[in-house]
CSV table of C-alpha atoms in Angstrom, one decimal:
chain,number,residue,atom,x,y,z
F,1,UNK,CA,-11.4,4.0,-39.6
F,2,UNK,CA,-13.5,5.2,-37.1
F,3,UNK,CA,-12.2,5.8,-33.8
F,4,UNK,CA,-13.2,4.3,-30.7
F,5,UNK,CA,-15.0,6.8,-28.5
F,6,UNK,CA,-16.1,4.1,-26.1
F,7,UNK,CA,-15.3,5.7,-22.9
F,8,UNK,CA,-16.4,9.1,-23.8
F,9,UNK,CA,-20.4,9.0,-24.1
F,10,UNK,CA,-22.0,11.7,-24.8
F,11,UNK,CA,-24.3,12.0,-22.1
F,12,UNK,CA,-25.1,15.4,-20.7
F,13,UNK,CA,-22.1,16.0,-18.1
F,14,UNK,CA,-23.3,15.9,-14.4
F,15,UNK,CA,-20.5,14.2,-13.1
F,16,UNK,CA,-21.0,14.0,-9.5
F,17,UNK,CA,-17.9,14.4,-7.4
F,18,UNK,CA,-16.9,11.3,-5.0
F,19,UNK,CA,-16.8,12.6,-1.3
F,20,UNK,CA,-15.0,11.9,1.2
F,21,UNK,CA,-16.9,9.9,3.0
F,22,UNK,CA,-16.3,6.7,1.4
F,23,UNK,CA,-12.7,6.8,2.1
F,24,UNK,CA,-13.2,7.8,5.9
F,25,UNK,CA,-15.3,4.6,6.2
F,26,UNK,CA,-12.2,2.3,4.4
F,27,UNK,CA,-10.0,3.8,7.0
F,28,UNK,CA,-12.5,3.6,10.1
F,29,UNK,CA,-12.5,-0.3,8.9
F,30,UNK,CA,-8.6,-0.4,8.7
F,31,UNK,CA,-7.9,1.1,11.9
F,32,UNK,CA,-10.8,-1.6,13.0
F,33,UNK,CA,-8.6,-4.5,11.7
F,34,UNK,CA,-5.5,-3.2,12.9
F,35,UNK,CA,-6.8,-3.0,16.1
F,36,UNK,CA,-8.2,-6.3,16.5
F,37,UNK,CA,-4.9,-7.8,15.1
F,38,UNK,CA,-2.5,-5.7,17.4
F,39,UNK,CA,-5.0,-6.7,20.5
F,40,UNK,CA,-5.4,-10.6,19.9
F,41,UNK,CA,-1.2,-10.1,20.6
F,42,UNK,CA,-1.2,-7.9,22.8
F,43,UNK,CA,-4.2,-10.0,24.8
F,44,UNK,CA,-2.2,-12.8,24.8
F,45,UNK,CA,-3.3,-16.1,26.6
F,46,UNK,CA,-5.1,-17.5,23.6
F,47,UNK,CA,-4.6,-20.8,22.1
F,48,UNK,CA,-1.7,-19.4,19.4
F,49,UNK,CA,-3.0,-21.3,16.3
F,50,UNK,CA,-6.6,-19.0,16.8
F,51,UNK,CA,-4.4,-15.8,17.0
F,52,UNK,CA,-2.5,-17.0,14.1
F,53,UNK,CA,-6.1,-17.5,12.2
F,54,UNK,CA,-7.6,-14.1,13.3
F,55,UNK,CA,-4.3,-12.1,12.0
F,56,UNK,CA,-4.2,-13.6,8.4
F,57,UNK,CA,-8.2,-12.7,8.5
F,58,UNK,CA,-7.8,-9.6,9.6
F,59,UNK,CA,-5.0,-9.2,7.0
F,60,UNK,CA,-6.8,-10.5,3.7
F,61,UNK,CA,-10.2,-8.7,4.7
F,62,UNK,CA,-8.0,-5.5,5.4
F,63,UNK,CA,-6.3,-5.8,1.9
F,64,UNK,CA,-9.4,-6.1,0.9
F,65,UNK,CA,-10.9,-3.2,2.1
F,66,UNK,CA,-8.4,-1.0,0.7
F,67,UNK,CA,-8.1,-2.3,-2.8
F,68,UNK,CA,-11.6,-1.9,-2.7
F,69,UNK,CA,-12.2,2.0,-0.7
F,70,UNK,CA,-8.8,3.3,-1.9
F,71,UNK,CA,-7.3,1.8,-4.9
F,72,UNK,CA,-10.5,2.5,-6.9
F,73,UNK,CA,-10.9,-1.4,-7.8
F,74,UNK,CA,-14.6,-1.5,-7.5
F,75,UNK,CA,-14.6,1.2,-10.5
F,76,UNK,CA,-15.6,0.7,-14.1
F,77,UNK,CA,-12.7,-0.5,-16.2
F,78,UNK,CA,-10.6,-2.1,-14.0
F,79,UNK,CA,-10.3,-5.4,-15.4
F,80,UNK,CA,-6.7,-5.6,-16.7
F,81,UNK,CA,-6.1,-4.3,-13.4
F,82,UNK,CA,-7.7,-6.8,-11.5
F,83,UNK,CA,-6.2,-9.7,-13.8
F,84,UNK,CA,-2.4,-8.1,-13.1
F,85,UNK,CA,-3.1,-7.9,-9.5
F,86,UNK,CA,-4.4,-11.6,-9.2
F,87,UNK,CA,-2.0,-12.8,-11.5
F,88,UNK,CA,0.8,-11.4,-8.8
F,89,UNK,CA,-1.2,-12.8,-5.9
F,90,UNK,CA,-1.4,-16.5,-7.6
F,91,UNK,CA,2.3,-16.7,-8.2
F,92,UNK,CA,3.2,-16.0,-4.3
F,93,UNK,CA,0.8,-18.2,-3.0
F,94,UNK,CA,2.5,-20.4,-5.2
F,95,UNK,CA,5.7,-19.5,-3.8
F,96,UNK,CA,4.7,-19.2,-0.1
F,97,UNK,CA,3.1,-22.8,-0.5
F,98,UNK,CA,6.4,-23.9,-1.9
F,99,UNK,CA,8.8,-22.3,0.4
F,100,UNK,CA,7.1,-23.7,3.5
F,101,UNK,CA,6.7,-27.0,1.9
F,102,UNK,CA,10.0,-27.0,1.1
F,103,UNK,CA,11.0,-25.9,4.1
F,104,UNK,CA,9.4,-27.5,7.1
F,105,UNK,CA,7.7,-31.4,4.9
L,1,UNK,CA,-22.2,22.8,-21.3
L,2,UNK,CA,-22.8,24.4,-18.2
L,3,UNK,CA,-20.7,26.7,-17.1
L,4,UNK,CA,-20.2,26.2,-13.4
L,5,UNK,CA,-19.2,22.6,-14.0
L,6,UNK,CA,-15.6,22.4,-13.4
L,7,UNK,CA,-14.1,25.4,-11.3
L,8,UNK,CA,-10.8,25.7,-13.8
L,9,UNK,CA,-12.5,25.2,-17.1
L,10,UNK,CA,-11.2,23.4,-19.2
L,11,UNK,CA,-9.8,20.3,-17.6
L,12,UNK,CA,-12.3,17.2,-18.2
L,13,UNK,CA,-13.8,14.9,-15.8
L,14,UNK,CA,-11.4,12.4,-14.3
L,15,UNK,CA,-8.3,13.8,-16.1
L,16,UNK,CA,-6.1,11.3,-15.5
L,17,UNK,CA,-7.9,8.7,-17.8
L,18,UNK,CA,-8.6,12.0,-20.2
L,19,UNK,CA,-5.7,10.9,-23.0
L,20,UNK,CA,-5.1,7.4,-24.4
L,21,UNK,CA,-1.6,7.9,-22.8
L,22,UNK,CA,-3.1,7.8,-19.5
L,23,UNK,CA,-5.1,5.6,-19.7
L,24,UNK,CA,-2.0,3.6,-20.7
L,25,UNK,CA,0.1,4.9,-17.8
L,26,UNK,CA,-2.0,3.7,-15.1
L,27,UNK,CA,-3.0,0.1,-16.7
L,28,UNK,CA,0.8,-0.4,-17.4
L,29,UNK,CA,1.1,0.7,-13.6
L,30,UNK,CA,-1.3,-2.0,-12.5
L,31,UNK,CA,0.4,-4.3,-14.1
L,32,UNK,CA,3.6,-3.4,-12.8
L,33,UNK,CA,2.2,-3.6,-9.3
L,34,UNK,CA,1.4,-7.2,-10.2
L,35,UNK,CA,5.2,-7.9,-10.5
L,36,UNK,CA,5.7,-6.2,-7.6
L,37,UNK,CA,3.5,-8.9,-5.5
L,38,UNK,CA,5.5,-11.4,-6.4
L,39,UNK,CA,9.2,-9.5,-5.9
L,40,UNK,CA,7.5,-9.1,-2.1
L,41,UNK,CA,5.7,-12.8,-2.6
L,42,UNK,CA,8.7,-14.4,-3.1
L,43,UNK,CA,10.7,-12.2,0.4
L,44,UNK,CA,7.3,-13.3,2.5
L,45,UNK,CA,7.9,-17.0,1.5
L,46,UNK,CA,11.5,-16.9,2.1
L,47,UNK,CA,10.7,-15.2,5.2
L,48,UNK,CA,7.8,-17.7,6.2
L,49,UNK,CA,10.3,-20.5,5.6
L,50,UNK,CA,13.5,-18.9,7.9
L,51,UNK,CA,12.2,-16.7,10.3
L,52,UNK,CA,12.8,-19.9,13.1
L,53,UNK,CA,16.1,-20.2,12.3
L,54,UNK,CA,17.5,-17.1,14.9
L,55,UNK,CA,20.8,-19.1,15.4
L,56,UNK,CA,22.7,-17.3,18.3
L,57,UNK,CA,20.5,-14.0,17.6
L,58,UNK,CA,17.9,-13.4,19.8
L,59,UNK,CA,14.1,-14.7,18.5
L,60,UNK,CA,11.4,-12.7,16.9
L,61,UNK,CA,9.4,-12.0,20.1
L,62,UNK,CA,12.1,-11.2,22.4
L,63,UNK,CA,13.2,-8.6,19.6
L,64,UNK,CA,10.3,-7.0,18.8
L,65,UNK,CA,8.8,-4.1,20.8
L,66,UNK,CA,4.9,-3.7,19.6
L,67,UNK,CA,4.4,-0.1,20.5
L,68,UNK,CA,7.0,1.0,17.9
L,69,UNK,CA,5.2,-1.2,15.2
L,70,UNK,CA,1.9,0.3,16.5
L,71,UNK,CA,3.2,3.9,15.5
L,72,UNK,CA,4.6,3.0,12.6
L,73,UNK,CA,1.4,1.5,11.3
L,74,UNK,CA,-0.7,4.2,12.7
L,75,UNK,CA,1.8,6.8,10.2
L,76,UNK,CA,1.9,4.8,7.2
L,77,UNK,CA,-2.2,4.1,7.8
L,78,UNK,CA,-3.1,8.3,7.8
L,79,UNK,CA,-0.3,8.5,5.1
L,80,UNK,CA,-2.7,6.5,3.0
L,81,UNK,CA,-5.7,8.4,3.7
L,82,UNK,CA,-4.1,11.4,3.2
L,83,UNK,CA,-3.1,9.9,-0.7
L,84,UNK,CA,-6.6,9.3,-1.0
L,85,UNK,CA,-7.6,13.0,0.0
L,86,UNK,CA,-4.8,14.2,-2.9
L,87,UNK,CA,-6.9,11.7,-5.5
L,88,UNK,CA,-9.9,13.4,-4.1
L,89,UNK,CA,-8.4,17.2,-4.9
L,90,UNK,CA,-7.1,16.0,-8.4
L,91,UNK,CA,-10.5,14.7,-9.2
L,92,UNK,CA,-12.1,17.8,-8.3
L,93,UNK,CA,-9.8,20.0,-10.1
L,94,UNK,CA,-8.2,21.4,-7.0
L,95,UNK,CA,-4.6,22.1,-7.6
L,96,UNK,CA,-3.7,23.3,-4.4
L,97,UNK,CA,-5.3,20.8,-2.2
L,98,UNK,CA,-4.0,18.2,-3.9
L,99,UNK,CA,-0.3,19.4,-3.6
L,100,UNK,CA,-1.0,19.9,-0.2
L,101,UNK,CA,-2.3,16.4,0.7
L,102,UNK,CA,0.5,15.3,-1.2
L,103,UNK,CA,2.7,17.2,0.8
L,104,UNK,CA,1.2,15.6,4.2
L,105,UNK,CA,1.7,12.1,2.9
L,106,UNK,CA,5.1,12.8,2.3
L,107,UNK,CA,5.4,13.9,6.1
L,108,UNK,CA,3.8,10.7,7.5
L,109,UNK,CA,6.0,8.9,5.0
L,110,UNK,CA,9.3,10.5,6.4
L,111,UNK,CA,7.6,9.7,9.9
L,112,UNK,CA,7.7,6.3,9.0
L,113,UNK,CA,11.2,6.3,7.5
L,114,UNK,CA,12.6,7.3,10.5
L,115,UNK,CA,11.2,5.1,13.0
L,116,UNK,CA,12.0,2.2,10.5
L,117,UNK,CA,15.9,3.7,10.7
L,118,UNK,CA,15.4,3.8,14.6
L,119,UNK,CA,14.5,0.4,14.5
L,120,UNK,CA,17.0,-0.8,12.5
L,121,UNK,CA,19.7,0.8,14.6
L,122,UNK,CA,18.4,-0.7,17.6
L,123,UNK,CA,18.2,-4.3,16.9
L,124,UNK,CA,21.9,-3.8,15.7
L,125,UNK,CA,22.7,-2.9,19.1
L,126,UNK,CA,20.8,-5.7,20.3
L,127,UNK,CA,23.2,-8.4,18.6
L,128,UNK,CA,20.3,-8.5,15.3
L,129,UNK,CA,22.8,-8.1,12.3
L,130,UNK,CA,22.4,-8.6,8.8
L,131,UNK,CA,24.0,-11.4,8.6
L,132,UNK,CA,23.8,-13.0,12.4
L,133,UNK,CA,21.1,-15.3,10.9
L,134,UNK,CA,18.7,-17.0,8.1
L,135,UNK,CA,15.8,-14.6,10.4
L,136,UNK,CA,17.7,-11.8,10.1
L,137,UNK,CA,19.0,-11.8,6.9
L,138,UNK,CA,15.6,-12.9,5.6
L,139,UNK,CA,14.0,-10.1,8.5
L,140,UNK,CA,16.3,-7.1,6.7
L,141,UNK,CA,15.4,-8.1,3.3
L,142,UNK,CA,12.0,-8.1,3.7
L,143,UNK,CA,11.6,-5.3,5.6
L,144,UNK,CA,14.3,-3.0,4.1
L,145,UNK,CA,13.0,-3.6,0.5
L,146,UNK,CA,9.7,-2.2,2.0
L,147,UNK,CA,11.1,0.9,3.7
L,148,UNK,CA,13.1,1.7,-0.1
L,149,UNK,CA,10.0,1.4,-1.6
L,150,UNK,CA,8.6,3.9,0.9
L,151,UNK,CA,12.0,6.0,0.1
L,152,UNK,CA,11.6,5.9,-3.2
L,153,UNK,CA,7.9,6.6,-2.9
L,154,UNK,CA,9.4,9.6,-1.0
L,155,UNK,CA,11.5,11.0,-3.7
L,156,UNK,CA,9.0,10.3,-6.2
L,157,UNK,CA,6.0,12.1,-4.7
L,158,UNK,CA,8.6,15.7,-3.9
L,159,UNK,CA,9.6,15.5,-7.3
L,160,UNK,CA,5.6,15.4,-8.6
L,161,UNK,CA,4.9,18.2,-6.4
L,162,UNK,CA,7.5,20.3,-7.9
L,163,UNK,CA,6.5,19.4,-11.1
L,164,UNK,CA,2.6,20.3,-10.1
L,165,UNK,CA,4.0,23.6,-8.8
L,166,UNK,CA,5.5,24.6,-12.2
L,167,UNK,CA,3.2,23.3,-14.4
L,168,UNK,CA,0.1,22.7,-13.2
L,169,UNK,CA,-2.7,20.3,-12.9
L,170,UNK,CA,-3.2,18.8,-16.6
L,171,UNK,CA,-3.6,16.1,-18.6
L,172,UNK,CA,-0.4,15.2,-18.7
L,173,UNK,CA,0.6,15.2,-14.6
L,174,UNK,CA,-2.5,14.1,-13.8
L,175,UNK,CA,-2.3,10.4,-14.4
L,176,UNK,CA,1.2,11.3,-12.5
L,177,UNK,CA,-0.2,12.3,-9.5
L,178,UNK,CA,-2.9,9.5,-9.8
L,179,UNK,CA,-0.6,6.7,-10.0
L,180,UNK,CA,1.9,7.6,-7.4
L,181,UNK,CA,-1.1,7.5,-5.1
L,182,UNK,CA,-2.1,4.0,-6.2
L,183,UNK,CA,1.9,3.5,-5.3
L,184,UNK,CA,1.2,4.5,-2.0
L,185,UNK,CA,-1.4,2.6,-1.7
L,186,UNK,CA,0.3,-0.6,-2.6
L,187,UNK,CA,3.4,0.2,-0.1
L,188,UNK,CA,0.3,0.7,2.6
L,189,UNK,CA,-1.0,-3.0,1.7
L,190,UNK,CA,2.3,-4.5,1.8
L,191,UNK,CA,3.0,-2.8,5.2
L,192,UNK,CA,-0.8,-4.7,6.3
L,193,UNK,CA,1.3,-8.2,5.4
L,194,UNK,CA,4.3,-7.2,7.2
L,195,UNK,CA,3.1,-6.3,10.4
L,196,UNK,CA,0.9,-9.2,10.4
L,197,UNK,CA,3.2,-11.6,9.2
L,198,UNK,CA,6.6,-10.3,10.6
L,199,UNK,CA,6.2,-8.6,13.9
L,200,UNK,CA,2.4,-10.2,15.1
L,201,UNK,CA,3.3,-14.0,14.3
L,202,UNK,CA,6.4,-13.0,15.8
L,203,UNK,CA,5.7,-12.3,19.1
L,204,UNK,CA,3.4,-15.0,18.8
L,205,UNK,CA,6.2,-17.1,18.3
């Protein structure tokens, strides 16, 4: 049998080093969300169903951000990953949709 | 080969995914995350579906105080960075950076811990028991299983760096040292959820 070198090509080795830059923009857009969601509260005086829809924006494009800067999702061979991480996210939406339902119809 | 490639020799590009057990480690970990949305899925929607019921406790945006949550987040949002800086030093081969990012994040973490433990103390005082209501029952679970996830993140990380002290950046801690910072990570996103959910809709009301 022969083995599977898939992941190792044998290209001449110039790997180039990430720098840090891409991570200092994730966090600049964090901080960016985090402000926006603390200030719609903090502002106050808007019509609570918009504040409501800016924080879980501000929330899911955060998550977003991060998964994508930080947790390396955007890289080759992430897949599997991907598929565990959205198979998590479709069971609580299934739960949050239930709970409430449950809950409040 | 060229020489000047990597500064230590003979550790390969990307370490961490260097050995099929690696490789292994960190999918396994992604998948383990996966169960880990719905354990804090399944606190959200109980959570979502309680946090009116206060009882004779006093309600979410009387309770909450913004500027504490605002620190918090600030911690646990440099903490991250910080994990990503030690990702950064294991990927370029750099022991000692690496343990010393690591070392920062544990800081910020311990930061966090602590104001979380404040917290907690004070809404005690304030008549906000465990069990004074569905909220607060509901508030403490939530909450508390996030701040022992950032304990045990704690604990885990002090022990890595010991273990990178003694033996070194290789192909064996790597993936170690790799997939506690995606751990961190995760506690960082789940934080994103809380604040938003918990203590902003909160004072909403």
């Amino acid at each position: 049998m022969a083995s599977n070198h898939s992941t190792e090509e044998q290209r001449p080795v110039r790997h180039k080093v990430e720098g840090p830059k891409k991570h200092i923009i994730g966090f600049i857009f964090s901080v960016l969300l985090t402000l926006i969601a603390f200030a719609a509260v903090a502002g106050g005086e808007i019509n609570t169903d918009f504040i409501y829809i800016i924080l879980i924006g501000c929330a899911i494009l955060q998550v977003f951000v991060q998964m994508a800067f930080w947790m390396h999702m955007k890289d080759r061979g992430h897949t599997w990953a991907i598929i565990g991480i959205l198979f998590g996210v479709f069971v609580v939406f299934t739960c949050v949709i239930m709970a409430e339902y449950w809950a409040w119809w | 080969m060229s020489a000047h490639s990597h500064t230590e020799g003979q550790l390969p590009h990307e370490p961490e995914k260097a050995t099929l057990e690696g490789r292994n480690k960190i999918l396994g970990f992604w998948l383990f995350l996966g169960a880990e949305t719905v354990l804090f899925g399944t606190l959200f929607s109980a959570f979502l579906a309680l946090r009116d019921q206060v009882l004779d406790g006093p309600p979410a945006h009387e309770l909450f105080d913004l500027k504490l949550v605002a620190i918090a987040t600030a911690l646990l949002l440099t903490s991250s960075l910080t994990s990503v800086f030690a990702t950064q030093a294991l990927h370029q081969h750099k022991r000692k950076a690496l343990i010393n990012w690591l070392i920062v994040t544990v800081i910020l973490g311990l930061g966090f811990l602590g104001l979380e433990i404040y917290e907690f103390t004070h809404y005690v005082h304030e008549g906000h028991g465990f069990t004074t209501s569905a909220f607060s029952s509901s508030f403490y679970t939530l909450v508390g299983f996030h701040g022992a996830h950032v304990a045990f993140g704690i604990v885990w990380i002090c022990l890595l760096i010991g273990q990178l002290m003694k033996k070194g950046l290789t192909v064996v801690t790597a993936p170690k040292a790799y997939v506690a910072g995606i751990y961190w990570h995760f506690i960082d996103v789940v934080w994103v959820f809380i604040f938003t959910v918990v203590y902003l809709m909160g004072k909403v009301g």
